CSV table of C-alpha atoms in Angstrom, one decimal:
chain,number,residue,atom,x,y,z
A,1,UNK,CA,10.1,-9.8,-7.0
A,2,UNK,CA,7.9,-6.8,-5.6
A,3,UNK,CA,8.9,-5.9,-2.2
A,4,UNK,CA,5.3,-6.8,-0.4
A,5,UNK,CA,4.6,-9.3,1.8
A,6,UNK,CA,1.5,-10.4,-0.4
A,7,UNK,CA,4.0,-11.3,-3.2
A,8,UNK,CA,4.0,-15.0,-4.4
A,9,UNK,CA,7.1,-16.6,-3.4
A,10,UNK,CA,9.9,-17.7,-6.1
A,11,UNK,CA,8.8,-21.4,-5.3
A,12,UNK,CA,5.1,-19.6,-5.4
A,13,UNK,CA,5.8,-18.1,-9.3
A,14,UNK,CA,7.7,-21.3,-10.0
A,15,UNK,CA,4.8,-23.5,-8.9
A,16,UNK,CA,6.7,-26.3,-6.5
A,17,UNK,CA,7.2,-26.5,-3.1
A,18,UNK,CA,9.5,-25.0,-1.2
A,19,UNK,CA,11.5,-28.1,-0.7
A,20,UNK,CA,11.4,-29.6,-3.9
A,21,UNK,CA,15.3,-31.1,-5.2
A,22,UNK,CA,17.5,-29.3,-8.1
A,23,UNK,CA,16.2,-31.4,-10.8
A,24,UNK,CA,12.3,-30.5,-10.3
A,25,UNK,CA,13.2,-27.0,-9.5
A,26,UNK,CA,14.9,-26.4,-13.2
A,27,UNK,CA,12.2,-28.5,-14.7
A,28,UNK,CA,10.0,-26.2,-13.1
A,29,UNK,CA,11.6,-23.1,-14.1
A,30,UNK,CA,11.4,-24.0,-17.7
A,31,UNK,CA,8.2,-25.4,-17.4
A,32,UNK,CA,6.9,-21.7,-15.9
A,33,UNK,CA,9.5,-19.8,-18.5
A,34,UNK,CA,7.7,-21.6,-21.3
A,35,UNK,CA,4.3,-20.8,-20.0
A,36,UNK,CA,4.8,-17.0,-19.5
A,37,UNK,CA,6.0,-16.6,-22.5
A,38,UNK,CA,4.5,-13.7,-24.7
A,39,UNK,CA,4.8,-16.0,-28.1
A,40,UNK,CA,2.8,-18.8,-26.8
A,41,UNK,CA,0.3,-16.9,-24.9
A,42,UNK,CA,2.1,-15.4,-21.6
A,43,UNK,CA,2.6,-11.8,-21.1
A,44,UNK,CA,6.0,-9.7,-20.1
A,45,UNK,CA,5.2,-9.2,-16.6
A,46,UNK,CA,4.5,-12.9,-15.6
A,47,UNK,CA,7.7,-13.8,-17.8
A,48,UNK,CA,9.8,-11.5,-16.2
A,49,UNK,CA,8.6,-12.8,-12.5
A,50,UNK,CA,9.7,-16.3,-13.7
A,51,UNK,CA,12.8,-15.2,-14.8
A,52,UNK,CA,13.4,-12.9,-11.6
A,53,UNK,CA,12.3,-16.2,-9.0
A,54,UNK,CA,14.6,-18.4,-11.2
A,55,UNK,CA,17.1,-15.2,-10.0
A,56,UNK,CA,16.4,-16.0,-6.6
A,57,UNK,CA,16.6,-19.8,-6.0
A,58,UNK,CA,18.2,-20.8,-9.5
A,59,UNK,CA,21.5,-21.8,-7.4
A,60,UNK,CA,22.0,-23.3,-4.4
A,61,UNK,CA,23.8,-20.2,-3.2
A,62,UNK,CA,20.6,-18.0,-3.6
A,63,UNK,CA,18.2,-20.4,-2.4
A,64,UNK,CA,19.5,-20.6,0.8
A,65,UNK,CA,20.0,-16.9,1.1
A,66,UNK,CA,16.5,-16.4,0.1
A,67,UNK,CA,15.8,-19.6,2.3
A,68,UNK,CA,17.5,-17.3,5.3
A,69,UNK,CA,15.0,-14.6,4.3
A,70,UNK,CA,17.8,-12.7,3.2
A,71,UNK,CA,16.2,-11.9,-0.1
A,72,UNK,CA,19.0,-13.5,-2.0
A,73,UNK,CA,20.7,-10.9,-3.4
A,74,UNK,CA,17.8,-7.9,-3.5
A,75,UNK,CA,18.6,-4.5,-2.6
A,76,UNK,CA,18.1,-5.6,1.2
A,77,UNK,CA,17.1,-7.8,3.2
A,78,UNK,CA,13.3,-8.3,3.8
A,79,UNK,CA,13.7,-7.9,7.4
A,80,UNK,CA,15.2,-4.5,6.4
A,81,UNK,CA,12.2,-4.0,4.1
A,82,UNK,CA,9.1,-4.5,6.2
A,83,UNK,CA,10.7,-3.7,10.0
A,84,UNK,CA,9.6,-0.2,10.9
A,85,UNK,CA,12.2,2.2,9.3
A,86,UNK,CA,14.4,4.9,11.0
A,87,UNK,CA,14.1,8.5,9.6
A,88,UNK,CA,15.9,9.3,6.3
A,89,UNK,CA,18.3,11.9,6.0
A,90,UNK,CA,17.3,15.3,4.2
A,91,UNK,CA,18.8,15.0,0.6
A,92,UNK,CA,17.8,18.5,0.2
A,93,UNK,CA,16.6,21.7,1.8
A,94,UNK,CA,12.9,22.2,0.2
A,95,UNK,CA,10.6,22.7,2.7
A,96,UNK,CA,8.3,19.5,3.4
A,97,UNK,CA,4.4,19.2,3.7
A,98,UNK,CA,3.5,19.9,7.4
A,99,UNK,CA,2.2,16.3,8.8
A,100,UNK,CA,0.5,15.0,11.8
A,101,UNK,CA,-0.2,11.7,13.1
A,102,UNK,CA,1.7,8.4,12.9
A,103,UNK,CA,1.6,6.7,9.1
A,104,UNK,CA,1.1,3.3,9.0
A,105,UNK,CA,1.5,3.2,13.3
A,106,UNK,CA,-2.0,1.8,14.3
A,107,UNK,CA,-2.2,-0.6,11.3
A,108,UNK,CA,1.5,-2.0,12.4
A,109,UNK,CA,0.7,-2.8,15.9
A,110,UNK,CA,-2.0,-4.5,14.3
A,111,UNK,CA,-0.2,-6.5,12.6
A,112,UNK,CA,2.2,-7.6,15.6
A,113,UNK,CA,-0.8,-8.5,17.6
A,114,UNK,CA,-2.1,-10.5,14.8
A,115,UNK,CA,0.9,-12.6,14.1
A,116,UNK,CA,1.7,-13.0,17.4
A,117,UNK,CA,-1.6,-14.7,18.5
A,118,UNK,CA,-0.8,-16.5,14.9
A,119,UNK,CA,2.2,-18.2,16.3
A,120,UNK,CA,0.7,-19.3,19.7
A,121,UNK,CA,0.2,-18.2,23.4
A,122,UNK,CA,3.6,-18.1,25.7
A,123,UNK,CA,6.2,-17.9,22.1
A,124,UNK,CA,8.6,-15.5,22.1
A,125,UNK,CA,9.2,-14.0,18.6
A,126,UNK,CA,12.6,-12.8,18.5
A,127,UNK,CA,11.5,-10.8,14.9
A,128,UNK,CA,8.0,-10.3,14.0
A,129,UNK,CA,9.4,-9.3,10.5
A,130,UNK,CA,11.7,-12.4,10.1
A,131,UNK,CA,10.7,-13.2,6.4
A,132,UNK,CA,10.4,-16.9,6.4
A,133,UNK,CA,8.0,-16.3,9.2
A,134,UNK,CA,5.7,-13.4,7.4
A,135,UNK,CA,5.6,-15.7,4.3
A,136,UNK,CA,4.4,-18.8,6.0
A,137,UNK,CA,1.6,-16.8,7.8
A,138,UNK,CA,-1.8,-16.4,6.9
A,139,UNK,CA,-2.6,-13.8,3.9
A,140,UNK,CA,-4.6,-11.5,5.9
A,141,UNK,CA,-2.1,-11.5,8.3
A,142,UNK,CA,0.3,-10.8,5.3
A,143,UNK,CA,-2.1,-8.2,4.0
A,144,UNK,CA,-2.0,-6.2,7.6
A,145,UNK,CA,1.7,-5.9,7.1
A,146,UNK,CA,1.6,-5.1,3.8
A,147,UNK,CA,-1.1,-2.4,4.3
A,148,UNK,CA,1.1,-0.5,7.1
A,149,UNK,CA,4.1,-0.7,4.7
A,150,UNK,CA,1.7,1.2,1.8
A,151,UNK,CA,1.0,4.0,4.5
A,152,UNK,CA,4.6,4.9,5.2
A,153,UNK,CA,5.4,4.5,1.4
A,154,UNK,CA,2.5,7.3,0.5
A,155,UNK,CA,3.1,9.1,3.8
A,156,UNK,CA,6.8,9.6,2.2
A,157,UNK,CA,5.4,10.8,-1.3
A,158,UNK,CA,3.1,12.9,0.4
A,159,UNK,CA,5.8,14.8,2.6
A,160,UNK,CA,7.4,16.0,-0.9
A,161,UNK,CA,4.5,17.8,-1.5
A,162,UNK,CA,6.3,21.3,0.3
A,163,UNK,CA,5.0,23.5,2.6
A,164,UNK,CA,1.5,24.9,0.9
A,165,UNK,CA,0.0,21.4,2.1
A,166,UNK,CA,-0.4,20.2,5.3
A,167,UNK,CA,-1.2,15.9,5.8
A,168,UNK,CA,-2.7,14.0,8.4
A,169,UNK,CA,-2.4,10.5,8.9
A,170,UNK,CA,-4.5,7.7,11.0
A,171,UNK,CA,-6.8,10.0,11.6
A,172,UNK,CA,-10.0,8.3,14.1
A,173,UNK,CA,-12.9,7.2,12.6
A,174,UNK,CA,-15.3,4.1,13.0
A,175,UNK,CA,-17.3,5.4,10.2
A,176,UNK,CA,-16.4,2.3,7.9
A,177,UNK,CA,-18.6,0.3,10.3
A,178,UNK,CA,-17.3,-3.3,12.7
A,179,UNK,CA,-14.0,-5.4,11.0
A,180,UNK,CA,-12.4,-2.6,9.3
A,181,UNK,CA,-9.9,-0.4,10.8
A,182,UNK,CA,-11.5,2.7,13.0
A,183,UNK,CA,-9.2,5.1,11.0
A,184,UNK,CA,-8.5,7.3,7.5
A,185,UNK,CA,-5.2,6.7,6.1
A,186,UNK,CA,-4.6,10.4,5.0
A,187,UNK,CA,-6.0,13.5,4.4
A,188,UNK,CA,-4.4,16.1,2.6
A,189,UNK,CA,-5.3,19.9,2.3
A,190,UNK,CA,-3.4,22.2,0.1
A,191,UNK,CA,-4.4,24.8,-3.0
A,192,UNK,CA,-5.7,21.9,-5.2
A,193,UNK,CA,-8.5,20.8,-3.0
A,194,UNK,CA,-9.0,18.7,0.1
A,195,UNK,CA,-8.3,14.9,-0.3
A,196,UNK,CA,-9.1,11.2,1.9
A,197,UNK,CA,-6.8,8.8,0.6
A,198,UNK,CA,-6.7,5.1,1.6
A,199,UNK,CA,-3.2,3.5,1.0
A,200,UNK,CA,-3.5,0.0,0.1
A,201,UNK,CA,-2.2,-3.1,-0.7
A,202,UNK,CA,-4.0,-6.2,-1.8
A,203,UNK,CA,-1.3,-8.3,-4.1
A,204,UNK,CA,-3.4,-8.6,-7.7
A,205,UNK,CA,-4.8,-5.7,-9.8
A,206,UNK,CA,-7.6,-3.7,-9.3
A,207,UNK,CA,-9.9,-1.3,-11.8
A,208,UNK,CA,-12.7,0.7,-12.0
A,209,UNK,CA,-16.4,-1.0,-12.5
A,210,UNK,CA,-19.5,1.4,-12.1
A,211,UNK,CA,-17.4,3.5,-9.2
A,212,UNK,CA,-16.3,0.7,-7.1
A,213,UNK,CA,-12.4,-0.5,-7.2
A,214,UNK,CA,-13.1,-4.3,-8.6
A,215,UNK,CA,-10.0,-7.1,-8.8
A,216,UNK,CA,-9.4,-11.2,-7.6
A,217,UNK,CA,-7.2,-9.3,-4.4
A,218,UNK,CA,-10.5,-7.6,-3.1
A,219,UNK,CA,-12.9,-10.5,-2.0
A,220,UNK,CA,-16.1,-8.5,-2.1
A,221,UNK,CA,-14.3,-5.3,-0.3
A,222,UNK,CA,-15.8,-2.1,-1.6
A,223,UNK,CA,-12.8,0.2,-0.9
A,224,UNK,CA,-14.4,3.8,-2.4
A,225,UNK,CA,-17.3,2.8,-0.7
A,226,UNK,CA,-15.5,2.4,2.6
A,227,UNK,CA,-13.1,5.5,2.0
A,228,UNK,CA,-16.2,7.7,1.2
A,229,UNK,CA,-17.7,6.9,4.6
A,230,UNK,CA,-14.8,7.6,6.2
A,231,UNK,CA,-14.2,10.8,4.4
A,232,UNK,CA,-17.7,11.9,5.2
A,233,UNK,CA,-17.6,11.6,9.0
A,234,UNK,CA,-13.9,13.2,9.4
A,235,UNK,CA,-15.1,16.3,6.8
A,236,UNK,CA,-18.7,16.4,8.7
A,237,UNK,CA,-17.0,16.6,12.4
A,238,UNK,CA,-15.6,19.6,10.8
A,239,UNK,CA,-17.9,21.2,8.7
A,240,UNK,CA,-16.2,21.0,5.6
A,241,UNK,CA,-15.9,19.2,2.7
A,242,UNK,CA,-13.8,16.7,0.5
A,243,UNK,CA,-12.7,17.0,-3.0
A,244,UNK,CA,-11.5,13.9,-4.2
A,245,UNK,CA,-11.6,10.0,-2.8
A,246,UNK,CA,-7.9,9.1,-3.6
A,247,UNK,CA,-7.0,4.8,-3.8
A,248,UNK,CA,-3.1,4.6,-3.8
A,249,UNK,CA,-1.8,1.2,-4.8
A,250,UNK,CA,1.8,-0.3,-6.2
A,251,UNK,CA,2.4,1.1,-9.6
A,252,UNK,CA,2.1,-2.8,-11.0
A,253,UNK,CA,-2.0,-2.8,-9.5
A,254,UNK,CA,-3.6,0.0,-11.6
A,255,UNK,CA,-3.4,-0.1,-15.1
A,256,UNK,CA,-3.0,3.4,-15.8
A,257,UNK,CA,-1.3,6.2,-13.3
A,258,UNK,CA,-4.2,7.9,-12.7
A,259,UNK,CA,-7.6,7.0,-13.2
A,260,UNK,CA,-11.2,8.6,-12.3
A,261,UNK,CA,-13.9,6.5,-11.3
A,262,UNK,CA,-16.9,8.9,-10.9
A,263,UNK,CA,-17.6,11.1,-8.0
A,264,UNK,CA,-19.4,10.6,-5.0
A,265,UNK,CA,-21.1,13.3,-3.2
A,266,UNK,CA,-19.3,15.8,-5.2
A,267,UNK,CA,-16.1,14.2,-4.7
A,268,UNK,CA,-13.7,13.3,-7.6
A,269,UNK,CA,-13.1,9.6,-6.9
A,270,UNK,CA,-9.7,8.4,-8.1
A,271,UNK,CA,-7.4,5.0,-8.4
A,272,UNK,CA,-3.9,6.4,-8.5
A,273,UNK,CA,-0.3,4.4,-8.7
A,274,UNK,CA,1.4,5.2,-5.7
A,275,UNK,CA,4.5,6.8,-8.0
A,276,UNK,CA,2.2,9.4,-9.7
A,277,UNK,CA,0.1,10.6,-6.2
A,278,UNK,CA,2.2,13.3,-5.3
A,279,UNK,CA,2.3,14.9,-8.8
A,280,UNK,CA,-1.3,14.3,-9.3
A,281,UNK,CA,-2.3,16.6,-6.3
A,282,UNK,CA,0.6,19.6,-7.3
A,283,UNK,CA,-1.5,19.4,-10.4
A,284,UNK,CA,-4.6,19.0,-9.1
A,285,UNK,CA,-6.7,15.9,-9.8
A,286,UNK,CA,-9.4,16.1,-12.3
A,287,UNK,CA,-12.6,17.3,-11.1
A,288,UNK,CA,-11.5,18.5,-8.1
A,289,UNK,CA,-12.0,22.0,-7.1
A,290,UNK,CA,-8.5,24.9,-6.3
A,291,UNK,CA,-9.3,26.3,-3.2
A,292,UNK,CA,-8.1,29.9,-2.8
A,293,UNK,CA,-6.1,31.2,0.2
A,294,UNK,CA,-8.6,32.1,2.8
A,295,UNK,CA,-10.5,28.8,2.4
A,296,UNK,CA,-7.5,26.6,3.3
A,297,UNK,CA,-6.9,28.5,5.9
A,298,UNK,CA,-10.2,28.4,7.3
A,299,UNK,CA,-10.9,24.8,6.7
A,300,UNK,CA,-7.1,23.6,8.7
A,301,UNK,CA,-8.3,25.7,11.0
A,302,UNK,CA,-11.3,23.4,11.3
A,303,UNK,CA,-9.5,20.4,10.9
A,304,UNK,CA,-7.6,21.1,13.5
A,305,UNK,CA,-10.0,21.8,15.8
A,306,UNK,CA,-12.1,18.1,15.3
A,307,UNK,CA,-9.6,15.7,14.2
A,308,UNK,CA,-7.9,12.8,16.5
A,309,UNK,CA,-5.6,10.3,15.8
A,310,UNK,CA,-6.3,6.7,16.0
């Protein structure tokens, strides 16, 4: 099951409740197996989720150690997965994108306010990430969470990038207008252009229409939209001037690695599987202007000089 806290369940996939006996489970399983199949009108992906929740609560050993939110049996536990991690050790010596701000830090405290006026005024929550807790909250709540987690996973691509680029994250901005979050994910200079790029997670697919990011997940949101007004008043404060409009999602929500959308206001405007973002930019993304030297120079210096952190 994908590691998100916007992922259906296994009882979810399996389509029972969570308490349902043995007997209905299995009938269930078959039932779904059956159903997903590519021969009678599934597709792989949904038959391979059946088969990996069957994985998790198939026996009555891993149902209760996914019951325990222990994941039952995945890499680790979800606690492990969605609590704030501690810094990774170096597994080699190339030099790292210089980064400011906090990734994924105002969206996370977010989230702990959220599910903790969720649960009710005067309870103590021992663990804010305790899985069976994240699962049985609301999904925006769920979506807050999952969001933060999308910002440390890009924040981590984009450190890889070396030392010709320099990233901020949660940078301030209350362009995007009341109910969204005052910030920009990321922005990233380099020799391949200057780039604003949301990290998100919704939990369903999402695609180009007309230039606006379109998919179930979304619920009328108009992400490039929201990303371009953002990108506009952190590049104006500055006097410069964006490249490309960058959408980072799990590899499993775009359809291709990398897709442009159109352009707004010059800039390339892009939908881009979280795996492939940090080669896209080395390359340089399509329709998005190499800066030479002197200019990315100039325009960190402005950058510098204007930006705050949310």
């Amino acid at each position: 099951m994908p590691d998100s806290p916007l992922s259906d369940s296994p009882y979810e996939v399996l389509g029972v409740s969570s308490d349902a006996d043995a007997a209905s489970l299995r009938l269930a399983y078959r039932r779904a197996l059956r159903h997903a199949h590519p021969d009678t009108g599934g597709d792989a992906t949904r038959f391979h989720a059946v088969q990996r929740a069957w994985e998790l609560v198939g026996t009555p050993e891993a149902r209760a150690a996914f019951d325990r939110g222990s994941g039952g049996g995945m890499a680790e536990p979800q606690h492990e997965a969605w609590a704030p991690a501690a810094p990774r050790p170096r597994r080699d010596s190339r030099p790292m994108a210089r980064a400011y701000g906090h990734p994924g830090g105002w969206t996370r405290e977010r989230y702990l306010d959220l599910i903790r006026e969720w649960a009710g005024r005067g309870v103590t929550l021992d663990d804010p990430y305790d899985a069976a807790l994240v699962r049985s909250a609301p999904r925006d709540i769920r979506h807050v969470l999952a969001d933060a987690l999308a910002e440390e996973e890009t924040a981590r691509a984009l450190a890889t990038l070396g030392i010709a680029y320099t990233v901020w994250h949660d940078i301030a901005t209350d362009a995007a207008g009341p109910g969204f979050p005052p910030k920009l994910d990321h922005l990233v200079l380099g020799p391949t252009g200057l780039l604003a790029i949301q990290s998100e997670d919704w939990g369903g697919p999402v695609a180009f229409k007309r230039g606006e990011l379109v998919g179930e997940a979304l619920d009328g949101e108009r992400p490039i939209r929201l990303l371009a007004a953002r990108a506009k008043a952190v590049a104006r404060a500055a006097r410069v001037k964006p490249t490309a409009l960058v959408v980072v999602v799990p590899d499993e929500d775009a359809a291709m690695p990398l897709e442009v959308g159109g352009s707004v206001r010059g800039a390339a405007v892009v939908l881009a599987r979280r795996s492939r973002l940090a080669s896209a930019i080395r390359e340089g993304i399509p329709g998005s202007p190499l800066l030479g030297g002197a200019d990315v120079m100039e325009i960190r210096a402005r950058l510098q000089a204007t930006i705050r952190f949310a």
